[in-house]
Short mmCIF file of C-alpha atoms in Angstrom, two decimals:
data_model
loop_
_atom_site.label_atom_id
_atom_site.label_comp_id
_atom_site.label_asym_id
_atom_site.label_seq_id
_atom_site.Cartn_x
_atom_site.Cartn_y
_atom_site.Cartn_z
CA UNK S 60 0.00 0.00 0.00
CA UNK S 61 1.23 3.52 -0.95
CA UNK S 62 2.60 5.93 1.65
CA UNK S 63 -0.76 8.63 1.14
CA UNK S 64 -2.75 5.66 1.17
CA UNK S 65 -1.27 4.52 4.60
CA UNK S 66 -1.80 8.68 5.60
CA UNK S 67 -5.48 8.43 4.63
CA UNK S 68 -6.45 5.65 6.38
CA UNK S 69 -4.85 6.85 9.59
CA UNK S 70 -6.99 10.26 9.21
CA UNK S 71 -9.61 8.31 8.55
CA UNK S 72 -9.40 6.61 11.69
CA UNK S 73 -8.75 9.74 13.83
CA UNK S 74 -11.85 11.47 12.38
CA UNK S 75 -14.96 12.00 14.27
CA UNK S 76 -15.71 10.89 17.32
CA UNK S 77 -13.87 7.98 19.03
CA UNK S 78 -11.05 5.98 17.05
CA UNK S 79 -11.91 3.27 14.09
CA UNK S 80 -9.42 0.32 15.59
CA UNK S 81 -9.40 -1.96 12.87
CA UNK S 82 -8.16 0.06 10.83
CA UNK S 83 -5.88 1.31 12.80
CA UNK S 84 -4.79 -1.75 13.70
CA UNK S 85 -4.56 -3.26 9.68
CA UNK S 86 -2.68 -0.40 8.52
CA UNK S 87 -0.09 0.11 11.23
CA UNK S 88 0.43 -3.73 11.84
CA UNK S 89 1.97 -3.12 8.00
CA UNK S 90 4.83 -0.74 9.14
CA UNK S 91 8.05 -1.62 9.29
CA UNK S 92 10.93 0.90 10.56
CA UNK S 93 11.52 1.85 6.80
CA UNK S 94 8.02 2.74 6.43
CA UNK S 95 7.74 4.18 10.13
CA UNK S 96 10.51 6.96 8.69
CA UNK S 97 9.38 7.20 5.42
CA UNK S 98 5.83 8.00 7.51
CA UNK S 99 6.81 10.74 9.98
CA UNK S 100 9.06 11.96 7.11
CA UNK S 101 6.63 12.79 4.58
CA UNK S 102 3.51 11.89 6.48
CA UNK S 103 0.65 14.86 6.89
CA UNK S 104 1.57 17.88 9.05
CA UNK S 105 -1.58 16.75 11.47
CA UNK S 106 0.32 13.85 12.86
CA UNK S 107 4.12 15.22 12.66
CA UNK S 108 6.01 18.28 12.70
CA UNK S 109 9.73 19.19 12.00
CA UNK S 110 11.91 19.10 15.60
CA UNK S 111 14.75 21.77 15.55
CA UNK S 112 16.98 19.02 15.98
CA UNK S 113 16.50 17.46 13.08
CA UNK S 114 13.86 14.46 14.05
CA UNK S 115 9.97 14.28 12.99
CA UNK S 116 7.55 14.32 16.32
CA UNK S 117 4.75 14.07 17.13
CA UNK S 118 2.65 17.14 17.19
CA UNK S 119 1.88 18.02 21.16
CA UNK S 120 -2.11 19.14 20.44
CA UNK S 121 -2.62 15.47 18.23
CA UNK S 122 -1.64 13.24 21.22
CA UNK S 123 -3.81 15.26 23.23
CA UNK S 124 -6.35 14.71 20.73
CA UNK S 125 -5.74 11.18 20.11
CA UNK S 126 -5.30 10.32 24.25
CA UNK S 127 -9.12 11.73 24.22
CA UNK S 128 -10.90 10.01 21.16
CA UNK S 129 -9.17 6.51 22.95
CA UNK S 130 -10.98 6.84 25.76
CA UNK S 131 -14.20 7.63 24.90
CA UNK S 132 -15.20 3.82 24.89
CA UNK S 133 -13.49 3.69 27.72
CA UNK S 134 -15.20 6.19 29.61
CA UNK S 135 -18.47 5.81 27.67
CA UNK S 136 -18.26 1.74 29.23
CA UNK S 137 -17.43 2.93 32.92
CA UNK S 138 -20.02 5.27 32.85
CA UNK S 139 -22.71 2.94 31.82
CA UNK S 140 -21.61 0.15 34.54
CA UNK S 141 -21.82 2.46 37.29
CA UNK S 142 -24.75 2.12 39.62
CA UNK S 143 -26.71 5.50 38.58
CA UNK S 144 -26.01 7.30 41.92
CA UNK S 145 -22.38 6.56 41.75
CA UNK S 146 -22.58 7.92 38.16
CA UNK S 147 -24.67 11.37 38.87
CA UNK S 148 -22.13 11.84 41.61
CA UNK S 149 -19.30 11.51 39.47
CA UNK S 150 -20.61 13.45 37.33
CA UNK S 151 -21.23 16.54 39.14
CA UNK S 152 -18.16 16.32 40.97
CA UNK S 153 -16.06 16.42 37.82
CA UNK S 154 -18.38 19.40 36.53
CA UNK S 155 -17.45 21.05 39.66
CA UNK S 156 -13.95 20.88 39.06
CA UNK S 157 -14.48 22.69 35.80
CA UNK S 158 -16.61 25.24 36.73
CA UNK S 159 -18.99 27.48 33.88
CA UNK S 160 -21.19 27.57 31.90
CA UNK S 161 -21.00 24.09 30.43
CA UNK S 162 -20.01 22.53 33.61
CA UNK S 163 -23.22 24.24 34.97
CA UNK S 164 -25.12 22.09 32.40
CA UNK S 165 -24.56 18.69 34.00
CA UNK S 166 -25.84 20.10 37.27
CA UNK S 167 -28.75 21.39 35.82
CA UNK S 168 -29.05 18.24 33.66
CA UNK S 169 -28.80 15.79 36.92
CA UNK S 170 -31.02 18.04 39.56
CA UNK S 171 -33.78 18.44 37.13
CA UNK S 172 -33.85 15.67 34.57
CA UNK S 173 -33.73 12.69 37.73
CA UNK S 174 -36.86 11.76 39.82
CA UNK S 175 -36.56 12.68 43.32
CA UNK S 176 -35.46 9.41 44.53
CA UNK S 177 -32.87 9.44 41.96
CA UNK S 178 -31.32 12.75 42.67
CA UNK S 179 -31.72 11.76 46.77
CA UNK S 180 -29.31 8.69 45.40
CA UNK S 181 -27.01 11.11 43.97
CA UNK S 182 -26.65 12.92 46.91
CA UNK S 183 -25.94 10.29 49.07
CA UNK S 184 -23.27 8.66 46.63
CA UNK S 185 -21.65 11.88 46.69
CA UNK S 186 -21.77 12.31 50.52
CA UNK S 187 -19.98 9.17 50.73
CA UNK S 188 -17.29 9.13 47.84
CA UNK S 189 -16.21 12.71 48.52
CA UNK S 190 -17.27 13.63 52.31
CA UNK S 191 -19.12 16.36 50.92
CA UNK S 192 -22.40 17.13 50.54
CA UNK S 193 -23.52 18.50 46.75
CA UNK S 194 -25.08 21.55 48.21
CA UNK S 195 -21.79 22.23 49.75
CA UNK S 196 -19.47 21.58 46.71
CA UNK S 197 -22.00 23.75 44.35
CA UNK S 198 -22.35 27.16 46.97
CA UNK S 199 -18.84 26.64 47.24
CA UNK S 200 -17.61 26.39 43.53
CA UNK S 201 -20.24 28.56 41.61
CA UNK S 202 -20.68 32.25 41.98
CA UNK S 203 -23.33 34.84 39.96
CA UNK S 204 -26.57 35.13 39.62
CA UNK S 205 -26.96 30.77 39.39
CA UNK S 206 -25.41 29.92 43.18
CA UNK S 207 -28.88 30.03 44.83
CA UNK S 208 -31.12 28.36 41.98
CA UNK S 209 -28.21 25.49 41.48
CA UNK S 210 -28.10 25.17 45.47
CA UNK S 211 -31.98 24.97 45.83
CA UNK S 212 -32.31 22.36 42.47
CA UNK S 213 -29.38 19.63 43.97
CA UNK S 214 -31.63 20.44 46.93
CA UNK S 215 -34.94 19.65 46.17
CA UNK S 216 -36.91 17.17 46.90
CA UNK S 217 -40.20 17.50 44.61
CA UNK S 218 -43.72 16.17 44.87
CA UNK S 219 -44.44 13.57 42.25
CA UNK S 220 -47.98 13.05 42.66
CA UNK S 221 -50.71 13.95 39.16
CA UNK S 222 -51.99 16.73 41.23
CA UNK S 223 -52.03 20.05 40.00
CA UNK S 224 -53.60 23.62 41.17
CA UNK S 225 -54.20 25.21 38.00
CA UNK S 226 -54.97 28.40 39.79
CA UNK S 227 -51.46 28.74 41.38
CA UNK S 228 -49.90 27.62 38.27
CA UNK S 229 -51.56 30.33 36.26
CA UNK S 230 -50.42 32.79 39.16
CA UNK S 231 -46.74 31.66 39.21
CA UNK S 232 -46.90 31.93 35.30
CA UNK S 233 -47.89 35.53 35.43
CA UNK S 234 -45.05 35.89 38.29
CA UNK S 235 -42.16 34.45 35.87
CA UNK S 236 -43.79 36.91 33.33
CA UNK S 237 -43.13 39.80 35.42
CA UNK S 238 -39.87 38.52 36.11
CA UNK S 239 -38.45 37.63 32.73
CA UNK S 240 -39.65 40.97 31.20
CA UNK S 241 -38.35 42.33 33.84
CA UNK S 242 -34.43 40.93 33.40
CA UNK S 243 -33.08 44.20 32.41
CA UNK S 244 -33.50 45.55 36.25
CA UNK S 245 -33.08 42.41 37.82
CA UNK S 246 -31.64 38.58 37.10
CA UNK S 247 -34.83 36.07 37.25
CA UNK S 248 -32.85 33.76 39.13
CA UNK S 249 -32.11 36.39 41.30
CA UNK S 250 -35.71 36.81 42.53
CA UNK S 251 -36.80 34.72 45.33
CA UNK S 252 -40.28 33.50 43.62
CA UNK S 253 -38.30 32.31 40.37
CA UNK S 254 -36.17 29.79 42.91
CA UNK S 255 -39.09 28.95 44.93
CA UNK S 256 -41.42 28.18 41.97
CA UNK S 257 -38.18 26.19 39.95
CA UNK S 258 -36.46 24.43 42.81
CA UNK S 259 -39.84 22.98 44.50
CA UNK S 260 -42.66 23.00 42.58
CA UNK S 261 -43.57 19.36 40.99
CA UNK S 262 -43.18 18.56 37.25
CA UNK S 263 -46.71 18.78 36.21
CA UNK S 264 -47.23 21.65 37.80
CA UNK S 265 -44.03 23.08 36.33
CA UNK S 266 -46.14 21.91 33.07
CA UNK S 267 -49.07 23.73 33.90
CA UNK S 268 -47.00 26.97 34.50
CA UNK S 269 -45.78 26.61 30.52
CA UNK S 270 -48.76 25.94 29.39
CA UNK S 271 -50.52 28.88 30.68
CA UNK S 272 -47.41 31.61 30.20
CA UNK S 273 -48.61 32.16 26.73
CA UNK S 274 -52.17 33.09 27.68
CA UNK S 275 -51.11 35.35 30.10
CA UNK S 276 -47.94 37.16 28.94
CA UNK S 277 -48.79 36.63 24.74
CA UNK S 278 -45.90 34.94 24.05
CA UNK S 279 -43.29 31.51 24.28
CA UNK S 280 -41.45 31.02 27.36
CA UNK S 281 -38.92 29.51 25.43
CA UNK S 282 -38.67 32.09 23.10
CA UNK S 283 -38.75 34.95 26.54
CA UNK S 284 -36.16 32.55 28.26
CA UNK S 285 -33.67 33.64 25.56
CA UNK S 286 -32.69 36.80 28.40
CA UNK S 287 -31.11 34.01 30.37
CA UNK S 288 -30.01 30.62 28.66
CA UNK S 289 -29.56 28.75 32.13
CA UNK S 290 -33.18 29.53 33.53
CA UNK S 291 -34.25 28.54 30.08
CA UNK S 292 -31.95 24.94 30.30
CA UNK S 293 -33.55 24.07 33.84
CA UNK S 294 -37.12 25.02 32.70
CA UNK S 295 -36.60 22.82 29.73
CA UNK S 296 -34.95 19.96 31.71
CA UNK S 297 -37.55 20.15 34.04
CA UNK S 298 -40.86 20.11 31.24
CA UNK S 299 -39.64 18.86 28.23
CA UNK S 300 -36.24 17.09 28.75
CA UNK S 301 -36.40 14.78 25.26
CA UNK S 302 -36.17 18.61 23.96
CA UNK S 303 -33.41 19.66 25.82
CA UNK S 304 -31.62 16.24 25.86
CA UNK S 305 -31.37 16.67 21.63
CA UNK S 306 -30.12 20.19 21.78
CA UNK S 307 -26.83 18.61 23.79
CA UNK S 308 -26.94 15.61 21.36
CA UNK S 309 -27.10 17.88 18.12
CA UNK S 310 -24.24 20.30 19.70
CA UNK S 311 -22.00 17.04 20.40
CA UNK S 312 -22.46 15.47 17.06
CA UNK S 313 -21.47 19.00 15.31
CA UNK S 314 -17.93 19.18 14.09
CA UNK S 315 -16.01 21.96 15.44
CA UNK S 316 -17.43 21.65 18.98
CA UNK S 317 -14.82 21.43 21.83
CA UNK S 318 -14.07 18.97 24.45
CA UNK S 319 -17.15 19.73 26.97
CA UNK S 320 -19.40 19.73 24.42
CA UNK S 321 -18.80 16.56 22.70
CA UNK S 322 -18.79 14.88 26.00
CA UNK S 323 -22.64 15.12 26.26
CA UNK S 324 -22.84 12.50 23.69
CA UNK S 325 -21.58 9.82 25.66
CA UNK S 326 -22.95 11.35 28.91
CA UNK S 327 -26.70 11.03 27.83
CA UNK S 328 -26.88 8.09 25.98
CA UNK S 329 -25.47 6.21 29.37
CA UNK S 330 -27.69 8.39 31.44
CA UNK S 331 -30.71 8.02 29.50
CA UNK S 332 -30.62 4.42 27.97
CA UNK S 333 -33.02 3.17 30.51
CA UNK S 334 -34.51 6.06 31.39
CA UNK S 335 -36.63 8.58 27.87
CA UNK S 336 -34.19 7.60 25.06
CA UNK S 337 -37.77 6.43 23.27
CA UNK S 338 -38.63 9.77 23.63
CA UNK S 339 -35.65 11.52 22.77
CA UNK S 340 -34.92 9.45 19.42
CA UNK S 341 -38.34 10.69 18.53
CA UNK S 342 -38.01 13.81 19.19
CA UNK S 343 -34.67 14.17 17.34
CA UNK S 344 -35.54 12.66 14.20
CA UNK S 345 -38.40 15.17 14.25
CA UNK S 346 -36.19 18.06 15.04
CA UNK S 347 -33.24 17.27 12.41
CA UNK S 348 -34.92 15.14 9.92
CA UNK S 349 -32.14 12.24 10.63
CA UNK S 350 -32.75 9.45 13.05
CA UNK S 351 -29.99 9.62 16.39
CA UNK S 352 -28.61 6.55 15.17
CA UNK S 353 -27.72 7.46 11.76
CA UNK S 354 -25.95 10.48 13.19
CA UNK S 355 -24.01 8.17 15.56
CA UNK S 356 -23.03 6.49 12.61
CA UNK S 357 -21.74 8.69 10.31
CA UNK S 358 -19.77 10.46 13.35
CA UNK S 359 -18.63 8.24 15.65
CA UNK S 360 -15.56 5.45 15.17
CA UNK S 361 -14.57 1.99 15.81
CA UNK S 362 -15.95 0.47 18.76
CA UNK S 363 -17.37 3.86 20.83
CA UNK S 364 -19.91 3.52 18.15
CA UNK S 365 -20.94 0.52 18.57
CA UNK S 366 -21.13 0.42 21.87
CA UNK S 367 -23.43 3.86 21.43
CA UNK S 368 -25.10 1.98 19.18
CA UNK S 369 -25.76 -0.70 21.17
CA UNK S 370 -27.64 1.14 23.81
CA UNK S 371 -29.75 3.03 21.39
CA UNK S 372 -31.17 -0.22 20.10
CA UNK S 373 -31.54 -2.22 23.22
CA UNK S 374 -35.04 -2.71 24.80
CA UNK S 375 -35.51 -1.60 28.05
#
């Protein structure tokens, strides 16, 4: 096999998400030391760049790059053998070390996408892998305007009960009116009522509220939520979390995206296997006009893909 030949199967391999082995493995097994040179001599500039003193390495940003797409099976297998607390725990601990916007996400994305006994779990795994308590860790790491909502969501314990006031929902929907229209002067999350009605109030009634913000206030709460993109990722999570799932799954599955951001792909598919990815798969194929799995397949590599794969097709 030709020397480009070799070059584009090896590209090949590194491209996407996650690392195609076989190949891999087929073309290098081929190398011997004469081809290893002629390689990292005339080989593309992605793998190998001139050292001052006269050798070919390896460029320093690739093997970071490489280290990361060989672990994604690796991390993409741990994370799915972990018993769910241990995993939410994990999770948010690592997410805490990172601190932002994105890291923000997977707190969000645990406290308001997990039942209440789930989230209780979480809270307990983390109690005893880190002697800390989540509430702690989170008042302690996150500052702004999102310390007291993210405290008061790892906090909650909702009602999960079909009941729902419609007359209180329709008054705390006119009261997150007032308060999103109102962002200019004053943060939402900020407001005492926006916290109490997020962090406590149950699901369905959370629904209720969504439903009636457009009667009241004449427009989307989606569309208002724009003024503050976390309020409008917990509200989301918290009513329609197939929706909010496929925004992470669409950003990961983008090319150009960095680290954080691709790691939602493995992150929900372990998360949610057993949990809405009926719901989600649905609800992405009618967003993008392209089934999940497809996607996964014409992005991913080797065997992170099928392993993805694998959990998107299983019954539950």
């Amino acid at each position: 096999m030709a020397l480009s030949d070799h070059s584009q199967l090896l590209s090949k391999a590194f491209s996407g998400l996650g690392v195609d082995e076989m190949s891999l493995i087929s073309t290098l097994g081929e190398w011997n030391p004469e081809r290893r040179r002629s390689f990292r001599k005339e080989g593309t500039p992605r793998f190998f760049i001139e050292d001052d003193r006269f050798f070919e390495r390896w460029n320093e940003q690739h093997i970071a790059f490489l280290k990361c797409e060989f672990t994604r099976f690796q991390n993409a297998v741990v994370l799915w053998t972990m018993h769910p607390w241990e995993r939410d725990a994990r999770l948010l601990k690592e997410a805490l070390r990172k601190v932002g916007p994105l890291a923000y996400s997977v707190i969000i994305e645990v406290a308001c996408t997990r039942s209440s006994e789930e989230l209780l779990g979480a809270r307990r795994a983390y109690h005893a892998l880190f002697d800390r308590s989540i509430e702690e860790d989170v008042a302690h790491h996150v500052n702004g305007s999102e310390r007291k909502m993210l405290v008061a969501l790892v906090s909650s314990y909702r009602y999960e009960g079909p009941k729902v006031s419609e007359e209180a929902a329709k008054c705390e929907a006119k009261t997150l009116c007032s308060c999103i229209r109102n962002a200019d002067k004053k943060q939402p999350m900020e407001d005492e009522e926006v916290v109490r009605i997020v962090a406590t109030r149950s699901k369905p009634h959370l629904r209720a509220i969504y439903k009636h913000y457009e009667g009241i206030c004449g427009s989307n709460l989606d569309e208002d939520l724009n003024v503050d993109l976390s309020l409008k990722d917990m509200i989301q999570c918290l009513c329609t979390p197939q929706i909010y799932f496929c925004k992470a799954l669409d950003a990961a599955l983008r090319n150009g995206g960095d680290e954080n951001t691709k790691e939602a792909l493995t992150r929900v598919i372990a998360t949610q296997a057993d949990a809405q990815m009926k719901e989600i798969k649905e609800q992405y194929h009618n967003q993008y006009g392209v089934s999940l799995s497809e996607k996964i397949e014409e992005r991913a590599n080797g065997n992170y893909k099928e392993f993805l794969l694998t959990l998107l097709t299983r019954d539950n």
